[in-house]
XYZ file of C-alpha atoms in Angstrom:
681
model
C -12.800 37.553 -9.871
C -11.958 34.012 -10.969
C -13.324 31.071 -8.994
C -9.769 29.763 -8.678
C -8.782 32.917 -6.798
C -11.127 31.930 -3.950
C -9.468 28.538 -3.475
C -7.160 28.023 -0.535
C -5.331 24.768 -1.286
C -4.095 24.774 2.316
C -7.614 24.628 3.807
C -7.767 21.909 6.436
C -4.061 21.009 6.325
C -3.175 21.832 9.963
C -3.284 18.408 11.609
C -1.726 15.880 13.921
C -2.686 12.288 14.634
C -4.388 13.577 17.797
C -6.623 16.213 16.218
C -7.922 16.715 12.704
C -8.821 19.910 10.895
C -9.174 17.902 7.695
C -6.226 15.471 7.776
C -5.425 16.382 4.192
C -2.429 17.498 2.188
C -2.240 20.576 0.005
C -2.236 19.091 -3.466
C -0.891 20.610 -6.654
C -2.850 18.515 -9.131
C -5.440 18.476 -11.864
C -8.910 17.084 -11.077
C -8.747 13.320 -10.383
C -5.187 13.233 -11.748
C -2.833 10.252 -11.579
C -0.088 12.350 -9.965
C -0.153 14.978 -7.212
C 2.582 17.137 -5.720
C 2.889 18.421 -2.181
C 5.503 19.600 0.332
C 7.239 17.473 2.933
C 8.057 19.562 5.977
C 9.031 16.819 8.430
C 9.607 13.174 7.477
C 9.850 12.130 11.128
C 6.086 12.604 11.444
C 5.350 9.632 9.200
C 2.220 10.075 7.113
C 1.581 13.419 8.846
C 4.604 14.842 7.073
C 3.116 18.241 6.199
C 2.617 21.142 8.618
C 1.454 24.497 7.206
C 2.996 26.334 10.174
C 6.483 24.868 9.592
C 9.357 27.202 8.787
C 11.425 24.566 6.977
C 10.777 21.888 4.367
C 12.606 18.765 3.199
C 11.530 18.614 -0.430
C 8.748 18.594 -2.999
C 6.988 15.247 -2.848
C 5.201 13.419 -5.616
C 2.388 11.757 -3.697
C -0.647 9.527 -4.041
C -1.612 9.585 -0.357
C -5.426 9.733 0.018
C -5.308 9.914 3.819
C -2.657 9.746 6.532
C -4.572 6.754 7.919
C -3.919 4.894 4.653
C -0.431 6.044 3.614
C 1.374 6.723 0.381
C 2.693 4.867 -2.647
C 4.729 5.740 -5.743
C 6.263 8.669 -3.865
C 9.640 10.373 -4.049
C 11.209 13.773 -3.367
C 12.723 16.428 -5.603
C 14.989 18.924 -3.816
C 17.742 21.354 -4.854
C 21.022 21.487 -2.966
C 24.339 23.314 -3.163
C 27.634 21.730 -2.086
C 28.453 18.165 -1.160
C 25.735 15.568 -1.487
C 23.907 14.784 1.749
C 20.293 13.705 1.669
C 19.690 13.008 5.371
C 16.476 14.816 6.378
C 18.168 17.225 8.787
C 20.805 18.021 6.138
C 18.496 18.508 3.158
C 15.908 20.636 4.964
C 15.815 24.381 4.345
C 13.951 27.431 5.553
C 11.947 29.371 2.975
C 10.332 32.749 2.450
C 6.825 32.409 3.861
C 5.857 35.878 2.606
C 6.384 34.992 -1.061
C 5.361 31.315 -0.767
C 2.532 30.333 -3.128
C 0.616 27.060 -3.210
C -2.434 26.926 -5.445
C -3.991 24.030 -7.377
C -1.943 25.167 -10.402
C 1.339 26.595 -9.090
C 3.906 26.082 -6.359
C 6.537 28.757 -5.728
C 9.174 28.577 -2.986
C 12.134 30.857 -2.283
C 14.434 28.315 -0.670
C 16.988 29.997 1.607
C 19.692 27.477 2.569
C 20.772 26.864 -1.020
C 19.428 30.183 -2.348
C 17.250 28.600 -5.017
C 13.798 29.586 -6.292
C 11.548 26.621 -7.078
C 8.525 26.751 -9.386
C 6.266 23.805 -10.263
C 3.063 23.343 -12.271
C 1.207 20.034 -12.756
C 0.269 17.771 -15.625
C -1.988 14.687 -15.431
C 0.915 12.330 -14.651
C 3.662 14.699 -13.526
C 4.730 18.296 -13.984
C 7.430 20.805 -14.859
C 9.899 22.281 -12.376
C 11.929 25.432 -12.857
C 14.904 25.913 -10.531
C 16.716 29.242 -10.355
C 20.027 28.958 -8.494
C 21.613 32.152 -7.207
C 24.779 30.683 -5.677
C 27.990 29.602 -7.356
C 29.374 26.140 -6.682
C 27.959 22.630 -6.950
C 24.299 23.264 -7.585
C 22.351 20.034 -7.584
C 18.881 18.670 -8.187
C 18.310 15.546 -6.126
C 15.763 12.826 -6.846
C 15.314 11.006 -3.550
C 13.513 7.752 -2.830
C 11.668 7.590 0.481
C 10.435 4.021 0.954
C 11.097 0.799 -0.860
C 13.699 0.834 -3.622
C 14.455 3.700 -5.997
C 16.433 3.280 -9.198
C 16.760 6.437 -11.289
C 19.229 6.472 -14.200
C 20.624 9.565 -15.970
C 21.487 9.395 -19.680
C 23.964 12.191 -20.319
C 23.698 11.999 -24.105
C 19.899 12.271 -24.108
C 19.694 14.434 -20.957
C 16.891 12.239 -19.684
C 16.136 10.305 -16.526
C 14.398 6.950 -16.423
C 13.710 4.643 -13.542
C 11.225 3.622 -10.916
C 10.397 3.605 -7.246
C 8.739 0.823 -5.268
C 7.899 3.196 -2.430
C 4.795 2.229 -0.445
C 3.898 2.810 3.207
C 1.124 0.226 3.520
C 0.818 -3.419 2.555
C 0.611 -4.143 -1.153
C 0.331 -7.782 -2.321
C 2.709 -7.259 -5.253
C 5.710 -5.042 -6.008
C 4.074 -1.820 -7.104
C 6.396 0.228 -9.316
C 5.957 3.814 -10.366
C 8.058 4.538 -13.446
C 9.360 7.942 -14.457
C 10.539 9.512 -17.665
C 12.101 12.949 -17.224
C 14.236 15.443 -19.106
C 16.521 18.133 -17.786
C 17.325 21.297 -19.719
C 21.108 21.409 -19.259
C 24.160 19.186 -19.163
C 24.796 17.582 -15.793
C 27.319 15.522 -13.928
C 25.884 12.537 -12.118
C 26.484 11.521 -8.532
C 24.520 8.750 -6.881
C 24.044 7.269 -3.475
C 21.556 4.738 -2.202
C 18.012 5.747 -3.218
C 19.168 9.050 -4.695
C 20.160 10.376 -8.090
C 21.924 13.728 -7.767
C 22.524 15.827 -10.877
C 25.100 18.621 -10.653
C 23.749 21.224 -13.078
C 25.812 23.595 -15.211
C 23.163 26.298 -15.689
C 21.730 28.683 -13.108
C 18.189 28.286 -14.494
C 17.161 24.672 -14.994
C 13.924 23.096 -16.158
C 13.009 19.530 -15.250
C 10.037 17.824 -16.880
C 8.754 14.678 -15.158
C 6.093 12.202 -16.279
C 5.119 9.054 -14.399
C 3.381 5.764 -15.095
C 2.335 2.654 -13.205
C 2.228 0.672 -16.472
C 5.868 0.801 -17.563
C 8.811 2.789 -18.956
C 7.346 3.004 -22.425
C 4.049 4.343 -21.074
C 5.894 6.933 -18.970
C 7.572 8.205 -22.143
C 4.202 8.248 -23.947
C 2.764 10.309 -21.106
C 5.772 12.639 -21.285
C 5.365 13.248 -24.997
C 1.638 13.906 -24.653
C 1.820 16.225 -21.672
C 5.235 17.834 -21.420
C 7.518 17.574 -24.418
C 6.337 20.715 -26.234
C 5.100 22.583 -23.146
C 6.765 25.126 -20.883
C 6.050 25.522 -17.198
C 3.913 28.540 -18.035
C 1.977 26.474 -20.579
C 1.173 23.935 -17.866
C 0.114 26.640 -15.443
C -2.248 28.216 -17.982
C -3.653 24.802 -18.952
C -4.202 23.911 -15.285
C -5.846 27.268 -14.594
C -8.220 26.775 -17.519
C -9.105 23.235 -16.417
C -9.716 24.213 -12.817
C -11.662 27.348 -13.721
C -13.919 25.304 -16.002
C -14.584 22.745 -13.266
C -15.112 25.294 -10.495
C -17.405 27.363 -12.730
C -19.881 24.514 -12.981
C -21.322 26.019 -9.800
C -21.440 29.823 -9.681
C -22.477 31.266 -6.346
C -23.057 34.715 -4.895
C -22.468 35.016 -1.167
C -20.348 36.708 1.492
C -16.568 36.553 1.223
C -16.105 33.834 3.860
C -18.612 31.548 2.159
C -17.177 32.206 -1.307
C -13.689 31.202 -0.135
C -14.879 28.159 1.774
C -17.231 26.988 -0.988
C -14.655 27.039 -3.792
C -11.925 25.611 -1.554
C -14.349 22.762 -0.830
C -15.212 22.327 -4.513
C -11.482 21.996 -5.285
C -11.275 19.308 -2.606
C -14.348 17.509 -3.954
C -12.730 17.129 -7.394
C -9.374 15.598 -6.416
C -10.504 12.044 -5.622
C -10.988 9.288 -6.599
C -7.733 9.192 -8.529
C -7.615 8.209 -12.187
C -5.489 5.067 -12.251
C -5.615 4.083 -15.882
C -3.404 5.250 -18.727
C -3.888 5.342 -22.492
C -1.287 3.691 -24.704
C -0.146 4.947 -28.102
C -2.943 3.056 -29.887
C -5.628 4.681 -27.697
C -6.210 1.611 -25.506
C -6.946 2.228 -21.810
C -4.783 0.163 -19.473
C -4.839 -0.354 -15.716
C -3.226 -2.573 -13.104
C -5.126 -5.418 -11.513
C -5.012 -4.009 -7.985
C -4.357 -7.393 -6.377
C -1.843 -8.976 -8.771
C -0.126 -6.138 -10.650
C -1.123 -7.654 -13.994
C -1.783 -5.116 -16.767
C -5.418 -5.214 -17.912
C -7.560 -3.305 -20.375
C -10.179 -0.827 -19.177
C -10.591 2.201 -16.942
C -9.721 2.377 -13.253
C -10.108 4.830 -10.332
C -8.592 4.345 -6.867
C -7.775 6.136 -3.592
C -11.316 5.919 -2.380
C -13.061 4.559 0.727
C -16.731 3.952 -0.031
C -17.817 4.155 3.636
C -16.997 7.847 3.317
C -17.481 8.817 -0.306
C -20.823 7.201 -1.129
C -22.563 9.789 1.034
C -21.767 12.957 -0.912
C -18.968 12.667 -3.505
C -20.798 10.573 -6.101
C -24.160 12.333 -5.642
C -22.361 15.613 -6.411
C -20.803 14.090 -9.527
C -24.236 12.787 -10.546
C -25.237 16.426 -11.022
C -22.144 18.182 -12.334
C -20.419 15.329 -14.206
C -22.534 12.160 -14.621
C -20.357 11.002 -17.530
C -17.307 10.910 -15.256
C -19.393 9.186 -12.571
C -20.367 6.508 -15.108
C -16.712 5.896 -15.948
C -15.833 5.594 -12.266
C -18.676 3.150 -11.669
C -17.510 1.072 -14.624
C -14.021 1.017 -13.133
C -15.354 -0.397 -9.855
C -16.968 -3.188 -11.843
C -13.594 -3.753 -13.527
C -12.177 -4.378 -10.054
C -14.894 -6.981 -9.551
C -13.935 -8.661 -12.811
C -10.229 -8.522 -11.935
C -10.498 -9.749 -8.337
C -13.903 -11.415 -7.993
C -15.103 -8.831 -5.467
C -16.365 -5.272 -5.436
C -14.016 -2.818 -3.719
C -14.297 -1.402 -0.200
C -11.220 0.852 0.319
C -8.738 0.958 -2.568
C -5.321 2.650 -2.541
C -4.504 1.304 -5.093
C -4.948 -2.277 -3.834
C -7.780 -3.320 -1.534
C -7.087 -2.064 1.999
C -10.244 -3.602 3.483
C -11.012 -0.893 6.046
C -14.355 0.234 7.500
C -17.636 -1.674 7.918
C -20.097 -2.663 5.232
C -19.469 -2.888 1.506
C -20.779 0.544 0.705
C -19.952 0.508 -2.955
C -23.609 -0.614 -3.295
C -25.095 2.889 -2.963
C -22.567 4.222 -5.485
C -23.591 1.627 -8.065
C -27.298 1.797 -7.173
C -27.362 5.585 -7.450
C -25.842 5.320 -10.927
C -28.532 2.782 -11.853
C -31.626 4.552 -10.507
C -30.505 7.879 -11.986
C -29.932 6.316 -15.456
C -26.263 7.302 -15.349
C -25.146 3.897 -16.644
C -26.576 1.735 -19.395
C -29.081 -1.060 -18.599
C -26.458 -3.581 -19.709
C -23.910 -2.291 -17.225
C -26.618 -1.988 -14.571
C -27.359 -5.703 -14.928
C -23.686 -6.473 -14.326
C -23.603 -4.162 -11.303
C -26.614 -5.936 -9.807
C -25.034 -9.376 -10.188
C -21.834 -8.119 -8.550
C -23.732 -6.549 -5.642
C -25.641 -9.776 -5.011
C -22.388 -11.740 -5.018
C -20.905 -9.355 -2.437
C -24.053 -9.652 -0.315
C -24.561 -13.408 -0.474
C -21.212 -15.178 -0.807
C -18.676 -15.712 1.941
C -15.268 -14.313 1.088
C -12.105 -16.302 1.824
C -10.446 -12.996 2.773
C -11.918 -10.587 5.345
C -11.052 -7.546 3.218
C -13.667 -8.573 0.638
C -17.436 -8.943 0.849
C -19.692 -8.718 3.869
C -18.946 -10.143 7.301
C -20.442 -13.511 8.278
C -22.924 -13.583 5.401
C -24.610 -16.865 6.359
C -25.003 -15.750 9.982
C -26.537 -12.462 8.901
C -29.021 -14.136 6.567
C -30.038 -16.578 9.307
C -30.427 -14.081 12.162
C -31.179 -10.843 10.296
C -28.411 -9.110 12.237
C -24.717 -9.569 12.970
C -24.050 -10.696 16.550
C -21.560 -8.851 18.718
C -19.801 -12.035 19.822
C -18.903 -12.816 16.219
C -18.485 -9.431 14.519
C -16.754 -6.252 15.664
C -18.755 -3.010 15.231
C -21.801 -5.215 14.779
C -24.376 -2.398 14.923
C -22.767 -0.537 12.040
C -22.154 -3.742 10.107
C -25.823 -4.697 10.494
C -27.159 -1.296 9.496
C -24.831 -1.156 6.500
C -26.067 -4.589 5.388
C -29.647 -3.347 5.619
C -28.878 -0.269 3.566
C -26.849 -2.300 1.080
C -29.830 -4.631 0.680
C -32.048 -1.629 -0.004
C -29.625 -0.562 -2.731
C -29.797 -4.011 -4.293
C -33.592 -3.886 -4.111
C -33.748 -0.421 -5.652
C -31.467 -1.542 -8.483
C -33.548 -4.656 -9.086
C -36.736 -2.581 -9.153
C -35.219 -0.203 -11.693
C -34.382 -3.199 -13.886
C -37.897 -4.613 -13.585
C -36.961 -7.566 -11.372
C -39.905 -7.179 -9.001
C -39.568 -10.409 -7.061
C -35.867 -9.795 -6.442
C -36.603 -6.212 -5.443
C -39.211 -7.297 -2.878
C -36.836 -9.862 -1.411
C -34.097 -7.327 -0.760
C -36.469 -4.587 0.340
C -37.670 -6.977 3.045
C -34.068 -7.660 4.051
C -33.564 -3.892 4.285
C -36.006 -3.743 7.216
C -33.831 -5.956 9.407
C -32.571 -2.850 11.210
C -35.653 -3.127 13.430
C -34.199 -6.302 14.961
C -31.462 -4.359 16.766
C -33.617 -1.396 17.836
C -33.747 -1.146 21.628
C -37.057 0.388 22.710
C -35.815 1.061 26.231
C -32.955 3.365 25.173
C -34.443 4.381 21.843
C -31.105 3.539 20.189
C -29.607 0.733 18.127
C -27.901 -1.873 20.298
C -26.137 -5.091 19.464
C -27.049 -8.601 20.527
C -25.159 -11.856 20.704
C -26.068 -14.839 18.570
C -28.618 -15.896 21.214
C -30.453 -12.584 20.944
C -29.202 -11.312 24.310
C -28.046 -7.780 25.116
C -25.628 -6.730 27.803
C -27.094 -5.089 30.907
C -24.314 -2.502 30.752
C -25.101 0.325 28.361
C -23.805 3.876 28.236
C -25.230 5.777 25.228
C -22.104 7.913 24.889
C -19.595 5.035 25.177
C -17.536 4.688 22.007
C -16.483 1.718 19.938
C -17.122 -1.972 20.359
C -20.446 -2.389 18.596
C -20.149 1.077 16.975
C -17.769 2.589 14.427
C -15.838 5.746 15.389
C -18.615 6.881 17.670
C -21.254 5.873 20.172
C -24.902 4.871 19.918
C -25.785 8.544 19.483
C -23.917 8.963 16.202
C -24.635 5.513 14.769
C -28.247 4.667 15.629
C -29.962 6.554 12.819
C -28.158 5.074 9.787
C -31.389 3.951 8.138
C -31.500 6.454 5.259
C -33.746 4.206 3.179
C -36.583 3.969 5.723
C -37.001 6.992 7.977
C -40.750 6.333 7.960
C -40.208 2.873 9.413
C -37.669 4.161 11.912
C -40.117 6.853 13.004
C -42.712 4.157 13.617
C -40.300 2.406 15.990
C -40.245 5.693 17.917
C -44.062 5.765 17.913
C -43.927 8.817 15.666
C -41.489 10.661 17.934
C -38.194 10.325 16.040
C -38.037 14.123 15.876
C -37.998 14.247 19.675
C -35.064 11.820 19.729
C -33.077 13.973 17.314
C -33.903 16.982 19.505
C -32.475 15.024 22.423
C -29.344 14.247 20.414
C -28.683 17.921 19.675
C -29.410 18.858 23.294
C -27.204 16.182 24.888
C -23.766 17.610 25.763
C -20.850 16.321 23.634
C -19.592 14.000 26.338
C -18.050 10.589 25.730
C -16.373 7.690 27.432
C -13.499 6.009 25.645
C -15.228 2.623 25.869
C -13.768 -0.151 23.740
C -10.954 2.078 22.441
C -9.419 2.447 25.894
C -8.046 5.902 25.125
C -9.216 9.137 23.535
C -9.092 8.919 19.748
C -9.041 12.030 17.623
C -12.738 11.770 16.671
C -13.658 12.022 20.360
C -11.530 15.129 20.730
C -13.189 16.683 17.698
C -16.687 15.950 19.034
C -15.763 17.618 22.306
C -14.272 20.636 20.525
C -17.544 21.404 18.711
C -19.476 22.412 21.818
C -22.597 23.771 20.127
C -24.040 20.737 18.353
C -24.589 18.219 21.135
C -23.938 14.642 20.028
C -24.009 15.556 16.337
C -20.342 14.885 15.573
C -20.174 16.714 12.261
C -16.459 15.928 12.384
C -17.218 12.417 11.094
C -19.385 10.828 8.404
C -22.011 9.032 10.549
C -23.350 12.409 11.669
C -23.595 13.883 8.154
C -27.271 12.967 7.619
C -28.422 13.635 11.202
C -29.515 17.291 10.755
C -31.391 16.260 7.601
C -33.510 13.697 9.451
C -35.856 16.492 10.480
C -36.524 17.411 6.867
C -36.749 13.788 5.823
C -39.678 13.290 8.203
C -41.285 16.622 7.350
C -39.685 19.423 9.386
C -37.589 21.397 6.876
C -37.343 24.298 9.316
C -35.323 22.407 11.933
C -32.989 20.974 9.311
C -32.430 24.478 7.947
C -31.637 25.794 11.421
C -28.989 23.165 12.170
C -27.455 23.063 8.693
C -27.079 26.846 8.742
C -25.333 26.714 12.103
C -23.042 23.868 11.088
C -22.110 25.544 7.800
C -21.412 28.941 9.357
C -19.844 27.840 12.666
C -17.883 24.673 11.873
C -16.284 25.498 8.501
C -14.025 28.163 7.012
C -11.276 28.303 4.388
C -8.289 28.441 6.761
C -5.731 25.753 7.564
C -8.075 24.765 10.437
C -11.104 24.922 8.156
C -12.701 21.461 8.518
C -14.225 20.163 11.780
C -12.703 16.696 11.254
C -11.319 14.326 8.620
C -12.268 15.597 5.162
C -11.870 12.117 3.615
C -11.473 12.377 -0.152
C -14.108 15.009 -0.847
C -16.840 13.786 1.498
C -16.871 16.642 4.000
C -16.214 19.211 1.280
C -19.185 17.903 -0.702
C -21.349 17.918 2.452
C -20.603 21.631 2.786
C -21.432 22.257 -0.886
C -24.819 20.552 -0.649
C -25.606 22.437 2.566
C -24.943 25.742 0.840
C -27.125 24.847 -2.161
C -30.223 23.744 -0.233
C -30.571 20.042 -1.089
C -28.813 16.937 0.191
C -28.408 13.293 -0.962
C -29.928 11.724 2.141
C -30.265 8.291 0.551
C -28.001 7.481 -2.413
C -29.755 4.725 -4.317
C -32.931 6.787 -4.267
C -33.251 9.296 -7.101
C -34.064 12.347 -5.011
C -32.634 14.841 -2.541
C -33.801 16.104 0.847
C -34.346 19.853 1.010
C -33.247 22.652 3.292
C -33.000 26.427 2.980
C -30.001 27.477 0.864
C -27.151 29.308 2.562
C -25.808 31.198 -0.456
C -27.616 34.225 -1.823
C -27.687 32.747 -5.326
C -26.296 29.740 -7.153
C -26.281 28.748 -10.799
C -25.377 25.127 -11.500
C -24.425 24.344 -15.082
C -25.746 20.906 -15.960
C -24.106 18.602 -18.534
C -26.593 19.434 -21.311
C -26.113 23.177 -20.819
C -29.248 23.729 -18.742
C -28.978 25.819 -15.591
C -30.366 25.072 -12.153
C -30.979 28.386 -10.388
C -31.033 28.695 -6.596
C -32.237 32.065 -5.276
C -32.323 32.204 -1.493
C -34.776 35.105 -1.245
C -37.493 33.057 -2.970
C -37.441 30.261 -0.403
C -40.104 30.133 2.314
C -39.517 27.239 4.687
C -43.172 26.853 5.608
C -44.093 26.446 1.936
C -41.427 23.879 0.988
C -41.700 20.228 0.114
C -39.075 18.108 1.806
C -37.840 16.351 -1.357
C -36.832 17.234 -4.886
C -36.265 14.596 -7.548
C -33.010 14.056 -9.412
C -34.959 14.409 -12.651
C -36.244 17.833 -11.625
C -32.728 18.910 -10.659
C -31.353 17.815 -14.031
C -34.148 19.553 -15.952
C -32.793 22.893 -14.737
C -34.793 26.004 -14.013
C -35.654 27.491 -10.634
C -35.092 25.195 -7.665
C -37.797 27.034 -5.756
C -40.357 26.184 -8.415
C -39.497 22.505 -7.901
C -39.697 22.455 -4.091
C -42.592 24.809 -3.350
C -45.880 23.261 -2.253
């Protein structure tokens, strides 16, 4: 059975703004592709426009949306219609045959009922090929519909092609972002247009439409078309996509029960969609990208649709094993953003959104440095950029760290000056560790010591009375009112329980603050009921609801990123057995491959990659440190194909928890061979 056959592209797509089972779209796309396709079932739901239980749909949507909390750009709809032109949502919607419906990473098939048209679609890197089969007589149309901004699509009857652009975007962009298209249709058409819609009345019953896109310009869209689509059929694209996906998914071969096989490969598909390739190659072979803040065309590679607060934890560590060359290119692209804008990115889609605390691109760059994924020359540039982000005040809040001079003076960020000050402080400490680790790798010992000392500032906000991290004002005073399970304010998307242990670089030091009893505190966390008060938020946000729904894990809110490392703290401080117990329960109880398959927001591969690591028996507890924290594998057997052709073999039956070391080095992983031989005492 092919790995692709295990993938459910609809895993985790059953969501509302009030409760997340993934908060993701089903995406018909190649790995990290510029363009993705999905289905719009209800435009009135805003960015939550897809519902897998819906009986009707409004069109096939070209999308770049990385998260409903961010929004979309460069998006438009393609939809067949019979009769008079009417593109209002309630008029264009149609029921469809849910028994024959197919949505895989490589193929979309819909039997549309209202207009009696079969729709097929397969993807290319920047677009795809549609095949429409009309069964009715009359005015059969294919409509190209703009959704936001301005759409200008032009049909050339003599050439049977379509050119144009959309400025559609659902979040703020500092310049007019245009996505250009170049398309060809297989038959003669009559044109009818209305505002934000090009409608082509087709003469044939079976019609093929080939669409390529570009953010560079019309000429580049045509170059992309000729490379990807001109000589290909829809079946060619499907076969090419199947081969690409099968190759990527086969980098990790596992043997396990059916539920785990389906969930694992559905997660691996998810882990390989983002970040999105956002550069294009011109006819001379030059790579071009957009300056994400000005729209200016620049040379070099670029990847976007990525929030580092989420993805640093698991996405890039997974790529460091299965595709370090791609990781290196992504890291270089983040430095290109620094050169273009003067600042390293935080949340890019495609421009800087500026969400979430910290500037957690540091662990992504540091991990690439300490694992020798990038050259020493590039590493030097990364280090300079990280220091700039850590030391210089930004004129715009979306860039750099918060209140840099205050932090350097006090060693923490005060709650009367900075929102979510506990998380901001802890992220600064970890970021400083990453700078120190990078400096040490480059032989800059004095610089390394300086930042390693900064990295210990977390101790300044540790509250011995509660045994949790608590904020202070700029006078060093804490409030007398403290509820450990109160959300928000000084904490990000959680309470003190979820956010007090974010010291991945110094669990030994944190354990000393607990007088050697950190393990007892984590026991308490798992044994404290999943209660909460709405606190600063003032109402119940979806992350609270998701914590409450997972009744069996106490205050470990596996629905959100701050809790990802919590079960691994046991192993990090020496108790592999307890980590194995909780990881096994979380993997088997909180995840499956259904539309409700994730326990919370999946976030661009982060939760999917967390699941993958849990199944394999090692976890990137501290990106920026060239090792992994161990646990018992979940799968019966795994074979990871490494870039040089070596194989890392994981055989569950060989593992004995009482005879395991709690770490395995990146170097040992990449040397291949038996994982057990590398972790046994």
